[in-house]
């Protein structure tokens, strides 16, 4: 074993689980570092409290005087918890979170020192962050960007800093972040879902989207990760031969959590409790070293913030446990990658889950309305939904044998399929009294019963109905949930708006009763969105053929998938729903393309470096040993050496062959890279996708072959079998 690897492995031998002793009950810790309702009630005046609650619930503005009061109270609360700094915490288009800390501390005339924080500092800041990707929204002469307080997501303290969730917008008002469009999409779904809700419940005044994410990730020992430039620079391995034992035995999934991972999780959960992230579930995933955490679901904006925060906290906690946490969607070839299921539903202000069947036929009609409209929305905008989860890293995972394909489809299960089939046959126009009774008693009246034992879950579907919510499974583990959530809520909002228009038309112009009108439109929707429904094996080859026949898109590469984001229909959709204007839409498309090209560029650079500077020189050293050995054999055995050194000679030739191929491939790849770097954005991304990416696998193949040939003592890179089995 090489010295680098040996030292790294030696280091890991001395690791033992860090004991994280929790003296306090989880429920006592929960939200202690959050300026939540409870803290606000204690620290704010009644007027200030009501003003903030109004802003949260109804989006009303908070005036400057109240903002000053809130700021002072927030500072007092934060300082009582040991905070020294504050920051506006936002989500630029890098997909990650950003923060710039300022101290509360101020000195007046260089002598009198005090802690200050006022309404202006709370409400708006100019972080001067002109280097975030903005897709051309901010010209250099007007590069100002502002962060503005989002009261709907509570401030929190992390590592002695008061973090204030904010949106990030340009001087000219365009959104420069992922949160602003999400908030607007949530506003759209509230407006249009509430309007539809009123058909069934006159008292409904608000609908919120709920999100419960499930975060998958890998844990790797940090000393081992340090020995691999690919893990350091790209967060994934770019080469490495599969270990003899991987996940074949399925012995990791739901198994006992390894002790070191367990203590990491306990520490993480404790941090989450303090931050008010309601994590509930933890378990081993399918691949070795792969795990999952999931919280109780929350209002979507808060859930998105909590997921971004969790990913930050995970990085920090992992360091304390000598781990590197990997969110990449496909960090190891040959074993499962990581996703982030987005469980999504809608909930009215009476607390009703709109995607949950109820006890009465009327409640079930409400359920069917939201259920069928969601399916219809996915059917209409399947390509946009696919685009919302596209990235360089997720591209490697989708369509592999452990993840949904790049084709969007909806799984509803056999029982609900049967209900939809029956509804489809309901007479058009007015219903006879017999039909009405039949519908109420035999079709929709039966829904809750059948759902109770609806256990046929399909794990291969990218968008599955799971009893009382939809589960969007194609989202990648490293994604910011705001992006798919913005799209999903926007398309459903638009669909509900259409639905309302059509139902109202039948009521007002055709004299149909409300229920009849609803049935009529739903029946048409069931027919129109049949193509998107698929309950079979989403991983199979036959589905690809079938989906093509149905006219569903199958955009396997990121540049292809992204195109639809700037199509006329999509721009019109976002404009109509007031989620983004065309400048904002185009900016995001350009940022996505540029990010894709840059990620590919980095990977190409790293793979070329490892192949040339690590693998080839190691192979040459070993080849020299073999040559020396063969020469010596010749000296002793004369011409007989050819028989005696047969294997060595073969190995020498093989190694030569691989080295030659690697060099040739790297040279060709670099030539394509130079071309790509001088092309315009879309072309460049396309060249990376079509011309350059194929070299990654080819170069890797030769390197991995060499790994199996070269003396283990010489191999410099920590091998898969050493990386993947933490204790
Ligand atoms: P699994 O999908 O692993 O079988 P569950 O069905 O229990 O597990 O739930 C998975 C996730 O779904 C959890 O994160 C949970 O918070 C979320 N979830 C449950 N109900 C809702 C809902 N109404 N809206 C959004 N997410 C939900
Ligand atoms: Mg799930």
mmCIF file of C-alpha atoms and ligand atoms in Angstrom, residues 214 292 341 343 457 459 471 473, ligand 2:
data_model
loop_
_atom_site.group_PDB
_atom_site.id
_atom_site.type_symbol
_atom_site.label_atom_id
_atom_site.label_comp_id
_atom_site.label_asym_id
_atom_site.label_seq_id
_atom_site.Cartn_x
_atom_site.Cartn_y
_atom_site.Cartn_z
ATOM 1 C CA UNK A 214 -35.823 13.179 2.592
ATOM 2 C CA UNK A 292 -30.839 9.396 5.039
ATOM 3 C CA UNK A 341 -37.397 13.010 -2.312
ATOM 4 C CA UNK A 343 -42.980 15.013 -0.521
ATOM 5 C CA UNK A 457 -45.826 1.500 -3.667
ATOM 6 C CA UNK A 459 -40.259 2.937 -6.053
ATOM 7 C CA UNK A 471 -43.534 12.307 -3.764
ATOM 8 C CA UNK A 473 -38.375 11.458 -6.334
HETATM 9 MG MG1 LIG B 2 -40.022 8.450 0.549
#
